[in-house]
Tab-separated table of C-alpha atoms in Angstrom:
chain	number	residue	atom	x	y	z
A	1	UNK	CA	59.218	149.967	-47.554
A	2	UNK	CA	60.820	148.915	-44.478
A	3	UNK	CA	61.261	151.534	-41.386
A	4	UNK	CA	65.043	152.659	-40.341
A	5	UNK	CA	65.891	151.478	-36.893
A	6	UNK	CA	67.281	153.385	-34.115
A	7	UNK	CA	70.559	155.192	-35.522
A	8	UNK	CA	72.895	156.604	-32.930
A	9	UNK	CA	74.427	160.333	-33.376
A	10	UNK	CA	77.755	160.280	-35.237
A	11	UNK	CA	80.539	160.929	-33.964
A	12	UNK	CA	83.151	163.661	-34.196
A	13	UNK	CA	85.794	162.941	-36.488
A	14	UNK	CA	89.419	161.434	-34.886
A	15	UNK	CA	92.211	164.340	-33.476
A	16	UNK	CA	93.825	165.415	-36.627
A	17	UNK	CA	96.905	163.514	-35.745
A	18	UNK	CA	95.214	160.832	-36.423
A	19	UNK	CA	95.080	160.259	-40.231
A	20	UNK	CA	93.831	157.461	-41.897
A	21	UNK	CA	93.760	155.386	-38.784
A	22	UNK	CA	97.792	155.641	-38.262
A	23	UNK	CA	98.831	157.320	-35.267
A	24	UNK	CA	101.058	159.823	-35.308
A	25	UNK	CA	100.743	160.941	-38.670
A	26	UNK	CA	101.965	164.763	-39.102
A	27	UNK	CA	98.843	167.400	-38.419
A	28	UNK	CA	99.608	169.259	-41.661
A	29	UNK	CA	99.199	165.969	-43.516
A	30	UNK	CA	96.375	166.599	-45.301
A	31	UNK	CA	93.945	170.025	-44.334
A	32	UNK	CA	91.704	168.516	-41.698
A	33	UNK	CA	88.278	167.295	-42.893
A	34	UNK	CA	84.661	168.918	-41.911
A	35	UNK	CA	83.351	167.130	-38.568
A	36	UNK	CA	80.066	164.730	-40.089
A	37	UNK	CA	76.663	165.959	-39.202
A	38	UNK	CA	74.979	165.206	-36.499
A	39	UNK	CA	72.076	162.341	-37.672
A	40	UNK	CA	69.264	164.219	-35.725
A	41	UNK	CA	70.544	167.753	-37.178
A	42	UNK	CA	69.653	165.989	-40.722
A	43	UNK	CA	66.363	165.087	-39.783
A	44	UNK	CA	65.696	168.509	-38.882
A	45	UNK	CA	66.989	169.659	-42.248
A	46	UNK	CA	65.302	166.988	-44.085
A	47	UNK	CA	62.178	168.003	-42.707
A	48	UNK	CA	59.534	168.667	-45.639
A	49	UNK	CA	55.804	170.117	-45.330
A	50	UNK	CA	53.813	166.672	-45.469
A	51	UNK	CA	55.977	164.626	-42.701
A	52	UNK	CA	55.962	164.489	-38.933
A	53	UNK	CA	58.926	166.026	-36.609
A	54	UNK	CA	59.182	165.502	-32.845
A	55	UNK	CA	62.087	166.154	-31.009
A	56	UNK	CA	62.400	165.485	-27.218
A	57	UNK	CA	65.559	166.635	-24.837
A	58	UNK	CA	66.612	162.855	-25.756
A	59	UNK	CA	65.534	161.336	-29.192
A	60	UNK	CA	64.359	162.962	-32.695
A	61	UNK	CA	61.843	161.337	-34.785
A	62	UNK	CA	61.301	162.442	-38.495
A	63	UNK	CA	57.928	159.783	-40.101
A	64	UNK	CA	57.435	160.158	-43.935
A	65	UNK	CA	54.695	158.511	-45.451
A	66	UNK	CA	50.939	157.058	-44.733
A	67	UNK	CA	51.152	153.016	-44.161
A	68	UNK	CA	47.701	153.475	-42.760
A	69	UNK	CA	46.037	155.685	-41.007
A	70	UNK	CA	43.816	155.573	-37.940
A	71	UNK	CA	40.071	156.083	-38.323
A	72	UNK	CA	37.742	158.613	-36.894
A	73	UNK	CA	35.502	157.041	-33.891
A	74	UNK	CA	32.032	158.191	-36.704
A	75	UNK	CA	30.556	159.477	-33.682
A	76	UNK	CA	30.326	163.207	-31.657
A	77	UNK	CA	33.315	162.718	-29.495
A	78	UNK	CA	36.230	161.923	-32.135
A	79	UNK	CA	38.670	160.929	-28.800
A	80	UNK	CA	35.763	158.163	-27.638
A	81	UNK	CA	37.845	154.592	-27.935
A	82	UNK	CA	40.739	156.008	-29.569
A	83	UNK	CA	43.726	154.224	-27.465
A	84	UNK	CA	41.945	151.158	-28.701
A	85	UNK	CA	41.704	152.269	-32.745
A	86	UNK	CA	45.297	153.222	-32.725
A	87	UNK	CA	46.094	149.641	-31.214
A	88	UNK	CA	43.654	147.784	-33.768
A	89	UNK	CA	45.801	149.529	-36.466
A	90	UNK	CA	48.856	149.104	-34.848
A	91	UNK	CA	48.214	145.516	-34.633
A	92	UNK	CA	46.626	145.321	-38.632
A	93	UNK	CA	50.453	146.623	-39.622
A	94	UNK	CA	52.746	144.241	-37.862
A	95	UNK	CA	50.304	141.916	-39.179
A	96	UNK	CA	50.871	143.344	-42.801
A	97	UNK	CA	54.986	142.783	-42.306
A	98	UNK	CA	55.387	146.731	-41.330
A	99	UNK	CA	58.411	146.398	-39.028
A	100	UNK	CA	58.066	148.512	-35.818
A	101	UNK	CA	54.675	150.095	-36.402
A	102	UNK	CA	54.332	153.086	-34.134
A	103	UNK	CA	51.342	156.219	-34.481
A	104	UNK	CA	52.005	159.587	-34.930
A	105	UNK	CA	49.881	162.978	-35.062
A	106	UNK	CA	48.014	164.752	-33.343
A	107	UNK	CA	44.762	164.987	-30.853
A	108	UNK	CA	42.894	167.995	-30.689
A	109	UNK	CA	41.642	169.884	-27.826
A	110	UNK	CA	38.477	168.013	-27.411
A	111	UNK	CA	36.488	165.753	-29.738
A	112	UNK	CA	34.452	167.828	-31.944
A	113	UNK	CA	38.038	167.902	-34.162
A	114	UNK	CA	39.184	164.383	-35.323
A	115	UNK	CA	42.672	162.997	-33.926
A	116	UNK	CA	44.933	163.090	-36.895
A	117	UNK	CA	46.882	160.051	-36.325
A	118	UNK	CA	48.943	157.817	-39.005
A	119	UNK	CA	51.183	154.805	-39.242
A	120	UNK	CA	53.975	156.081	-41.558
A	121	UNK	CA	55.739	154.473	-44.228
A	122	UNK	CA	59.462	155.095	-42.792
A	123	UNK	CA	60.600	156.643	-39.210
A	124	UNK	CA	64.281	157.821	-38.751
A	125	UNK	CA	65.220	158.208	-35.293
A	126	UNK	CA	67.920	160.095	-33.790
A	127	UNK	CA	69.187	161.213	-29.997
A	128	UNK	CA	68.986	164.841	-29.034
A	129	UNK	CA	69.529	167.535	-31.832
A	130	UNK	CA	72.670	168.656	-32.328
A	131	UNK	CA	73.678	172.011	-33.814
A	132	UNK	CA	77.325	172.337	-35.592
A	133	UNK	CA	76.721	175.784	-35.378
A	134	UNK	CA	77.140	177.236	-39.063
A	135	UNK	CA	73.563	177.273	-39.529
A	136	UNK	CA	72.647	180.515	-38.941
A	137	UNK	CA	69.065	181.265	-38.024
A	138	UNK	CA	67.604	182.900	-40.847
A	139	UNK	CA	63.959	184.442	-41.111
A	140	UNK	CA	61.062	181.827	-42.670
A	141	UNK	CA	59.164	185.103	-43.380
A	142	UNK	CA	59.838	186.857	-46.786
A	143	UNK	CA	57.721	190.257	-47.829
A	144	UNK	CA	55.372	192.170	-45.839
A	145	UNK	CA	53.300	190.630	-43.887
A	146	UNK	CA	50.166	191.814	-41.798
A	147	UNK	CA	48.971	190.375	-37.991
A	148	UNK	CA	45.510	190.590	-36.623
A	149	UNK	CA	44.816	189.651	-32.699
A	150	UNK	CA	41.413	187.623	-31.769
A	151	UNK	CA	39.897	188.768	-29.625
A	152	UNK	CA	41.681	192.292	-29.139
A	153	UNK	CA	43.236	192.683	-26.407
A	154	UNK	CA	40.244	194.447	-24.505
A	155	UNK	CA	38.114	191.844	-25.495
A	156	UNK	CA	40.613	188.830	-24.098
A	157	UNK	CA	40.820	191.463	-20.896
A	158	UNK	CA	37.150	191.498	-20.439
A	159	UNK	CA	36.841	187.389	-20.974
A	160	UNK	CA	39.467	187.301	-17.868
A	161	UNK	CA	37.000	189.680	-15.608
A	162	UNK	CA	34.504	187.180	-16.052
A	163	UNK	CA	35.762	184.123	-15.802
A	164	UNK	CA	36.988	185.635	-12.637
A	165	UNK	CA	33.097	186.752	-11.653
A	166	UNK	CA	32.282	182.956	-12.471
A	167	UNK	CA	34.879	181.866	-9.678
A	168	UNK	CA	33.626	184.636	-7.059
A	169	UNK	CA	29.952	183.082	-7.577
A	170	UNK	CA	30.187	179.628	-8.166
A	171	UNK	CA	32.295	176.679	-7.682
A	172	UNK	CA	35.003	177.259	-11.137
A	173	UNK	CA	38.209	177.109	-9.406
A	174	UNK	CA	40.601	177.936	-12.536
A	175	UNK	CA	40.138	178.391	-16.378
A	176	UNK	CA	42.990	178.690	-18.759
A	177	UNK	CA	41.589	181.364	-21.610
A	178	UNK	CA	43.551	182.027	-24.616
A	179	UNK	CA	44.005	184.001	-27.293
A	180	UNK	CA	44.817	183.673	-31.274
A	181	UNK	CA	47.373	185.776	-33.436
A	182	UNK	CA	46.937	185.440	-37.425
A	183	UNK	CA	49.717	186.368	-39.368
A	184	UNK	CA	48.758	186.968	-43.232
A	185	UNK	CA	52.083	186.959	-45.640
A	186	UNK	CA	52.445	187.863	-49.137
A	187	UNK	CA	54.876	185.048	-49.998
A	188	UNK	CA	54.782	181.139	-49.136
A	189	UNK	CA	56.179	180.752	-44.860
A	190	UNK	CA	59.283	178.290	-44.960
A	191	UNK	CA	57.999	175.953	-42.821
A	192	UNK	CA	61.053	174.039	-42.782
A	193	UNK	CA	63.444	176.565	-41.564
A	194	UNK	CA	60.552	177.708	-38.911
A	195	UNK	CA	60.669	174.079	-37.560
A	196	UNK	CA	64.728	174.822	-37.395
A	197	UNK	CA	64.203	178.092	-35.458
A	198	UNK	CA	62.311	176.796	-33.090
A	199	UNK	CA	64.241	173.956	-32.493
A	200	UNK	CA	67.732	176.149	-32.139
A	201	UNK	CA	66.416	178.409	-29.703
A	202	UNK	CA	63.996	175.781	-27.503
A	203	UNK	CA	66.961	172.452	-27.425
A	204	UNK	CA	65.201	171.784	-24.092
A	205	UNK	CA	61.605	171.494	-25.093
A	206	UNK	CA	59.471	169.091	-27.430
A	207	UNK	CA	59.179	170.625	-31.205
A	208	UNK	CA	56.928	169.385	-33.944
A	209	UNK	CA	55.665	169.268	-36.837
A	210	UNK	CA	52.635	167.507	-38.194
A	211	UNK	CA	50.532	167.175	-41.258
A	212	UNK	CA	46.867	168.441	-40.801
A	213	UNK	CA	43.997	168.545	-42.602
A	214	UNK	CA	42.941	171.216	-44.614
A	215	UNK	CA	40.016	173.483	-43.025
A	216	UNK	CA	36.841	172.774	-44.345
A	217	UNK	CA	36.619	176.571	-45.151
A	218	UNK	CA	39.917	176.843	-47.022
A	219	UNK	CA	40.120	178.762	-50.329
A	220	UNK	CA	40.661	176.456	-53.560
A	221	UNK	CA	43.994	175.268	-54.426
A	222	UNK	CA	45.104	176.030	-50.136
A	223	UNK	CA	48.788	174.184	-49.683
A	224	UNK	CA	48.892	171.651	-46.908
A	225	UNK	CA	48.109	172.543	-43.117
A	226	UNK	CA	50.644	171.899	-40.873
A	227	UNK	CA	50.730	172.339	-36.992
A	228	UNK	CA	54.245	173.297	-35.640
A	229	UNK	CA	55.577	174.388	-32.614
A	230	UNK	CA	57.780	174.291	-29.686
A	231	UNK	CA	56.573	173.314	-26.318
A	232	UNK	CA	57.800	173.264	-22.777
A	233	UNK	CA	55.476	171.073	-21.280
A	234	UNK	CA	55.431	166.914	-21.456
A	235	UNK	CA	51.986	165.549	-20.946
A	236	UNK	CA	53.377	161.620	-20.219
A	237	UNK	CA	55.760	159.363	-21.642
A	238	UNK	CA	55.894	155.577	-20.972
A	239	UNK	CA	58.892	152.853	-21.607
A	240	UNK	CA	58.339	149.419	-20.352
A	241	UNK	CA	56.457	149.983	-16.874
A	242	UNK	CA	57.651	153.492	-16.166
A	243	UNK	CA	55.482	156.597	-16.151
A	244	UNK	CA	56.961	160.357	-16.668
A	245	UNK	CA	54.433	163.404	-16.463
A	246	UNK	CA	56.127	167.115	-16.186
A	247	UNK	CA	53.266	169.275	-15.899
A	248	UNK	CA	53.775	172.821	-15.824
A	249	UNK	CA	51.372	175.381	-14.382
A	250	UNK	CA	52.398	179.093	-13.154
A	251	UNK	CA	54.536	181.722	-15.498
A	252	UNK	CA	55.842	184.606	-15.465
A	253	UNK	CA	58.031	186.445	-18.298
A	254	UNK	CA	61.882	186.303	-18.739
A	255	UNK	CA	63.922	189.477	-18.558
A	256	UNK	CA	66.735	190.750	-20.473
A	257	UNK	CA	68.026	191.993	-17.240
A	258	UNK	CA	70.034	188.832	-15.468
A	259	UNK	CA	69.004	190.910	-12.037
A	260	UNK	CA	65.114	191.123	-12.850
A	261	UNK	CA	65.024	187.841	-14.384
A	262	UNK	CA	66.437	186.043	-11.406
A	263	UNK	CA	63.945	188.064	-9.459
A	264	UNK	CA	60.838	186.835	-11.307
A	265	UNK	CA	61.923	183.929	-10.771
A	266	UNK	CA	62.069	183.838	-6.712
A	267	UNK	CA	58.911	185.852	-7.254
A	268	UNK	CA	57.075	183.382	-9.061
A	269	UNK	CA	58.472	180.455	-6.305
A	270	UNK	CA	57.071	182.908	-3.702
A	271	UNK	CA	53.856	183.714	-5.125
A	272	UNK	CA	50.589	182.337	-3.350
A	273	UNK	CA	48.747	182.798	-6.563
A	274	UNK	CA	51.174	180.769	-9.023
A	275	UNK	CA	51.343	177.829	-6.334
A	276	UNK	CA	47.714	177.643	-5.977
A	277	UNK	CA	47.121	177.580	-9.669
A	278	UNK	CA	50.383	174.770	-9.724
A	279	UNK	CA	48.635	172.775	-6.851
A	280	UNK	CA	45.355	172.253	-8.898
A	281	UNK	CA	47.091	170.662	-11.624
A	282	UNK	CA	49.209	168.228	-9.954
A	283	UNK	CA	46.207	167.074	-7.937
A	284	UNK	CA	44.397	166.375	-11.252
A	285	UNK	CA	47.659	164.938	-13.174
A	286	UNK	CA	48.628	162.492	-9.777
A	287	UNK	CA	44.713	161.595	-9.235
A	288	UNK	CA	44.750	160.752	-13.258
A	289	UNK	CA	47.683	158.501	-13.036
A	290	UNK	CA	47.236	157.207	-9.839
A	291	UNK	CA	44.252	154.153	-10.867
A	292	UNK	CA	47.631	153.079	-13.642
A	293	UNK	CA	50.298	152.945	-11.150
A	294	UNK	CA	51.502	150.576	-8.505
A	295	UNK	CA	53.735	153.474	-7.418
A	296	UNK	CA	53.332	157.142	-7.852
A	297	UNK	CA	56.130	159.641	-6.871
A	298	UNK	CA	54.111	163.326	-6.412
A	299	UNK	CA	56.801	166.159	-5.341
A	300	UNK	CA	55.906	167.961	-2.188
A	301	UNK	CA	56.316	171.541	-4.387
A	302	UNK	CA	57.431	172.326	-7.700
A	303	UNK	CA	60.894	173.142	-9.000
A	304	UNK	CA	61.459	176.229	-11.881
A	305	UNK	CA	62.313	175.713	-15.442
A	306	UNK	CA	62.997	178.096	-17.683
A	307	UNK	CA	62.863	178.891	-21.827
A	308	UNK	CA	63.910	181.760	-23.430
A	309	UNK	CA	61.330	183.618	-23.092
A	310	UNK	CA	59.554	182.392	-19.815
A	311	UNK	CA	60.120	180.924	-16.435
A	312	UNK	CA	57.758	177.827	-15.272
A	313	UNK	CA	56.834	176.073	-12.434
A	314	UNK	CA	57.715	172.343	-12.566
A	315	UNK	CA	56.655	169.014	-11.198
A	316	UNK	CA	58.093	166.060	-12.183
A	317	UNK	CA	55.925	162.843	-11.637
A	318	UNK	CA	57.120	158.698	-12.046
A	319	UNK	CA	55.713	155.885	-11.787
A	320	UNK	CA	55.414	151.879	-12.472
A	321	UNK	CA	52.670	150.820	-14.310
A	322	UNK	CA	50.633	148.443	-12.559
A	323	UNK	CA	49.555	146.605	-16.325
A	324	UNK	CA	52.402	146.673	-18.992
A	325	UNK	CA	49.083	146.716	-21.247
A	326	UNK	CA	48.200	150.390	-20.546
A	327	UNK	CA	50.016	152.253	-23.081
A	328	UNK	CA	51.047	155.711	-23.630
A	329	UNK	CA	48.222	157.161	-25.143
A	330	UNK	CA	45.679	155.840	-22.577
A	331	UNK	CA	47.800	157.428	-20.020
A	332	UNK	CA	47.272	160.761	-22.362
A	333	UNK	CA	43.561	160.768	-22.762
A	334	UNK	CA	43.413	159.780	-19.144
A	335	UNK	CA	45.142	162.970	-17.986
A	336	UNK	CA	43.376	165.054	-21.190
A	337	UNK	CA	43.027	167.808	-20.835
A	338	UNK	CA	44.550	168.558	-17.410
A	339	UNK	CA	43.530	172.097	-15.685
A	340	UNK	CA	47.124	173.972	-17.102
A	341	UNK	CA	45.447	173.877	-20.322
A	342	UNK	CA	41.340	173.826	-19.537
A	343	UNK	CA	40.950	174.547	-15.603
A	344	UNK	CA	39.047	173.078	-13.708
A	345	UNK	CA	36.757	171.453	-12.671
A	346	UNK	CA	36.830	170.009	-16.251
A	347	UNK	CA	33.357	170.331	-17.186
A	348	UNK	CA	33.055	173.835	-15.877
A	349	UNK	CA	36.553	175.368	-16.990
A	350	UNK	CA	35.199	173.756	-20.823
A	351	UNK	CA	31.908	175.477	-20.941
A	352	UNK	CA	33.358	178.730	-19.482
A	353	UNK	CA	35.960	178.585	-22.595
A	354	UNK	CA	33.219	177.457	-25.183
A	355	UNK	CA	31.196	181.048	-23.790
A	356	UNK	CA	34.106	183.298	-24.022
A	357	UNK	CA	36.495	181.981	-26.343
A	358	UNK	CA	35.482	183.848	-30.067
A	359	UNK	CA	37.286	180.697	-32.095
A	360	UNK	CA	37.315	176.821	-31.910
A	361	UNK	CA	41.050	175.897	-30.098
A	362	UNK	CA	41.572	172.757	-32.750
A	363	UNK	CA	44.509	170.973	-32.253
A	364	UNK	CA	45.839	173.999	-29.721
A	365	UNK	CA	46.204	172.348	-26.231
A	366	UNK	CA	45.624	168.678	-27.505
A	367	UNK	CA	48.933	166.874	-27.679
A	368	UNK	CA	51.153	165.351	-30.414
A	369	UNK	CA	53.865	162.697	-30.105
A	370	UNK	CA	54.005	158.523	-30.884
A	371	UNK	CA	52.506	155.497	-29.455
A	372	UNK	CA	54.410	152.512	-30.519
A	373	UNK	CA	52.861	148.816	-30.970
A	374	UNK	CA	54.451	147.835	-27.482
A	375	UNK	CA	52.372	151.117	-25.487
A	376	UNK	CA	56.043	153.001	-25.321
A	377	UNK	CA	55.444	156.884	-26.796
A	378	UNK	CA	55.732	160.474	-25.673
A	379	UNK	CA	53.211	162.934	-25.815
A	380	UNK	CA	54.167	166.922	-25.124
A	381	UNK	CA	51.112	169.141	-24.504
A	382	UNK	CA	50.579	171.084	-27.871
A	383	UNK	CA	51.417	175.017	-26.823
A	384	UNK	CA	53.359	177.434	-28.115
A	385	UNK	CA	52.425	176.722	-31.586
A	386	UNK	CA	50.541	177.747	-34.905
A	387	UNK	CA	48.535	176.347	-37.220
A	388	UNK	CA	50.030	176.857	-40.708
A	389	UNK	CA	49.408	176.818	-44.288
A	390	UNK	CA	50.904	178.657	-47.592
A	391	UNK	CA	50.378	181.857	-46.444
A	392	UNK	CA	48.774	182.013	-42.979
A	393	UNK	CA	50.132	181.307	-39.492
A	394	UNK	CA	47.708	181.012	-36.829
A	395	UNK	CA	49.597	181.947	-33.453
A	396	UNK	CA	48.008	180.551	-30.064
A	397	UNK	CA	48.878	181.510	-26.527
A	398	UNK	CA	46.586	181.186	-23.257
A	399	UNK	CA	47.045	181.950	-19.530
A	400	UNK	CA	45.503	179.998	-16.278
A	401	UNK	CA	42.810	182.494	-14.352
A	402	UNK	CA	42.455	181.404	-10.410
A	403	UNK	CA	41.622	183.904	-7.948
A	404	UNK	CA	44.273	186.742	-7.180
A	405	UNK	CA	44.739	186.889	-11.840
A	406	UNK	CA	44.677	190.516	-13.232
A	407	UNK	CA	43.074	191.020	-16.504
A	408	UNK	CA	46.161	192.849	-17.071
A	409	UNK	CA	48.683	190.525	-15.758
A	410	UNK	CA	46.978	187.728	-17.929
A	411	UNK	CA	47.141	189.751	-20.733
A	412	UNK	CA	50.465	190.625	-20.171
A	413	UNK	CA	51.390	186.772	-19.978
A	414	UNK	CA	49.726	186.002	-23.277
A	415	UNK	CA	52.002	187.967	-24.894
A	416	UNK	CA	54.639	187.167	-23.623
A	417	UNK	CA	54.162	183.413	-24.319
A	418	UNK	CA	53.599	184.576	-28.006
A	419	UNK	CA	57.018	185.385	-27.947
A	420	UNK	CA	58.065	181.409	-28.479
A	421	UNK	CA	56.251	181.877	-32.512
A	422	UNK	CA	57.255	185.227	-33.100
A	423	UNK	CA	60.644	184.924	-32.429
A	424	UNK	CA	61.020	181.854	-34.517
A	425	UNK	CA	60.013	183.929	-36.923
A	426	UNK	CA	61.942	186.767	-37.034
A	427	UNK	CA	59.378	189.011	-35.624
A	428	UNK	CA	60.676	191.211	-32.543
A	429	UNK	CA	58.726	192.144	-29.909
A	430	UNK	CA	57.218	195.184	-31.597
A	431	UNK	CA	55.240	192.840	-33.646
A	432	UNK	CA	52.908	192.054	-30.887
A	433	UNK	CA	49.462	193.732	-30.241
């Protein structure tokens, strides 16, 4: 089957003067016809369990299908030599006649979990979703449901006083610990009009959906797993020679208020604590990039950005490849995981979460997005998400711990990054622990 090339976003319908294509044709002519729907609104709602979503602030991507899929490296680290897998498939399709063969999926938080990557059959494309505004946001959630926090809070409170006795006594200089929410519900989750929550309320962010496997410990007859979500944060996109990385490291909770909320926000600008934590990243993310690029454009301090439910500090970084053969996913694993998701140092910040995390992360804090067979892709840092099947979510939200963090104020954060999920599904803000 062949793949659907770029579509642009239709147009609104002619002034209804216009009739027919002859000017000046009476307005009560004929009652005025509904305005067509957006292209990348129909992706959304075409969206089934099984397919991959992705859509940026500037293009939507819906995949169906498995032309081939990219194999696992057999070995203990499942990320060792995957740009070059992904580019031997890649390569194997065009060969086969598959127009425009382009990877999509996921990579997991480190390599003990395989990278769920595929070539698929079809790919729609869109620009940025559109909303005609009729669709209400209804609630994916039907029946009772119950929610269970790991760790409990005390226990995530007492993981942040010691990663925070590790800094004092050694040379850890941030790790980012998180925390897991399961919701259990007694009727199937509609996955599709979660992905459509999340999208309405985030139009600013990267939101996916993608196919998993199932857990090796799932219960016969288990529906498909699907990994969904709506994050801020871009890890690194690439077209042609030019590099785009947007990390985002420091947070602090939105308020109701428009008074409080705009002071959070000079707060968190001001705060010596949220710029350290900010600093560490951006030297990782610019020292990653740096061996790629002929030119690297590092901001002298970060900007804010906001969603609905938090505020974010923001660096923006460019530059020009130095090899048009580097593509985007090479960029990724080069930059994997950076310290606003891990800490750092690397190796430190990953044992300390391996010691005083209680679960495996997964696919939490990989990334997901699209390589294409000429390097171009995006990749958005995979936060503010769940892993899903039938009946299950699995909520995941984390917080960066530098010197000067709170076990309460890290706490605090957690939840209120939950709030992304929660809300997308129709649970207030009672529903968290």
């Amino acid at each position: 089957m062949r793949m659907i090339p770029d579509t642009k976003i239709i147009g609104h319908q002619q002034d209804a003067r216009t009739v027919d294509g002859v000017v000046g044709a009476p307005a009560v002519a004929r009652e005025p016809e509904p305005e067509p729907e957006a292209l990348s609104a129909r992706l959304l709602r075409d969206y089934d369990a099984g397919a991959f979503f992705f859509a940026s602030p500037r293009r939507t991507m819906l995949a169906r299908g498995v032309f081939a899929t990219v194999p696992d490296a057999g070995g203990t680290n499942s990320l060792d030599g995957l740009p070059e897998r992904v580019a031997a498939v890649l390569n194997a399709s065009r060969e086969a006649a598959h127009d425009i063969p382009v990877a999509v999926g996921a990579v997991p938080f480190d390599g003990r979990v395989a990278a769920q990557l595929v070539v698929p059959i079809t790919i729609q494309r869109a620009g940025p979703l559109v909303f005609d505004g009729a669709a209400a946001a209804r609630a994916p959630l039907a029946g009772p449901y119950t929610l269970r926090p790991v760790p409990e809070p005390s226990a995530y409170q007492d993981g942040v006083a010691a990663a925070l006795k590790l800094m004092r006594e050694g040379p850890l200089r941030k790790v980012v610990l998180s925390r897991s929410l399961h919701v259990d519900t007694a009727a199937p989750v509609d996955l599709r009009q979660l992905l459509h929550n999340l999208a309405r309320r985030n139009p600013h962010g990267y939101t996916f959906a993608v196919d998993l496997p199932q857990r090796a410990d799932a219960a016969p007859g288990a529906g498909r797993r699907t990994l969904i979500g709506a994050s801020p944060e871009l890890l690194v996109a690439r077209s042609g020679l030019q590099v785009l990385a947007n990390p985002l490291a420091g947070s602090a909770a939105r308020s109701a208020d428009p008074v409080e909320d705009q002071a959070r926000a000079t707060r968190l600008m001001a705060s010596p604590k949220d710029l350290h934590e900010h600093a560490v990243v951006i030297e990782a993310v610019a020292e990653a990039l740096r061996p790629f690029c002929r030119m690297l454009d590092v901001p002298k301090g970060p900007s804010l950005v906001s969603t609905q439910t938090m505020w974010h500090l923001s660096s923006r970084i460019t530059g020009e490849l130095l090899d048009p053969s580097t593509t985007s996913l090479t960029l990724a694993l080069a930059m994997h995981p950076t310290p606003a998701v891990c800490g750092h140092p690397t190796a430190l910040a990953h044992a300390a979460i391996g010691n005083l995390e209680p679960f495996h992360r997964g696919y939490y804090t990989g990334t997901v997005g699209w390589c294409d067979a000429n390097g171009d892709g995006q990749w958005a840092v995979t936060i503010r998400c769940a892993e899903a099947d039938e009946r299950t979510l699995r909520l995941f939200a984390g917080a960066g711990i530098v010197v000067g963090s709170t076990p309460e104020a890290e706490l605090a954060e957690t939840e209120a990054k939950f709030r992304t999920m929660l809300q997308a599904m129709g649970l207030g803000l009672e529903a968290q622990p």
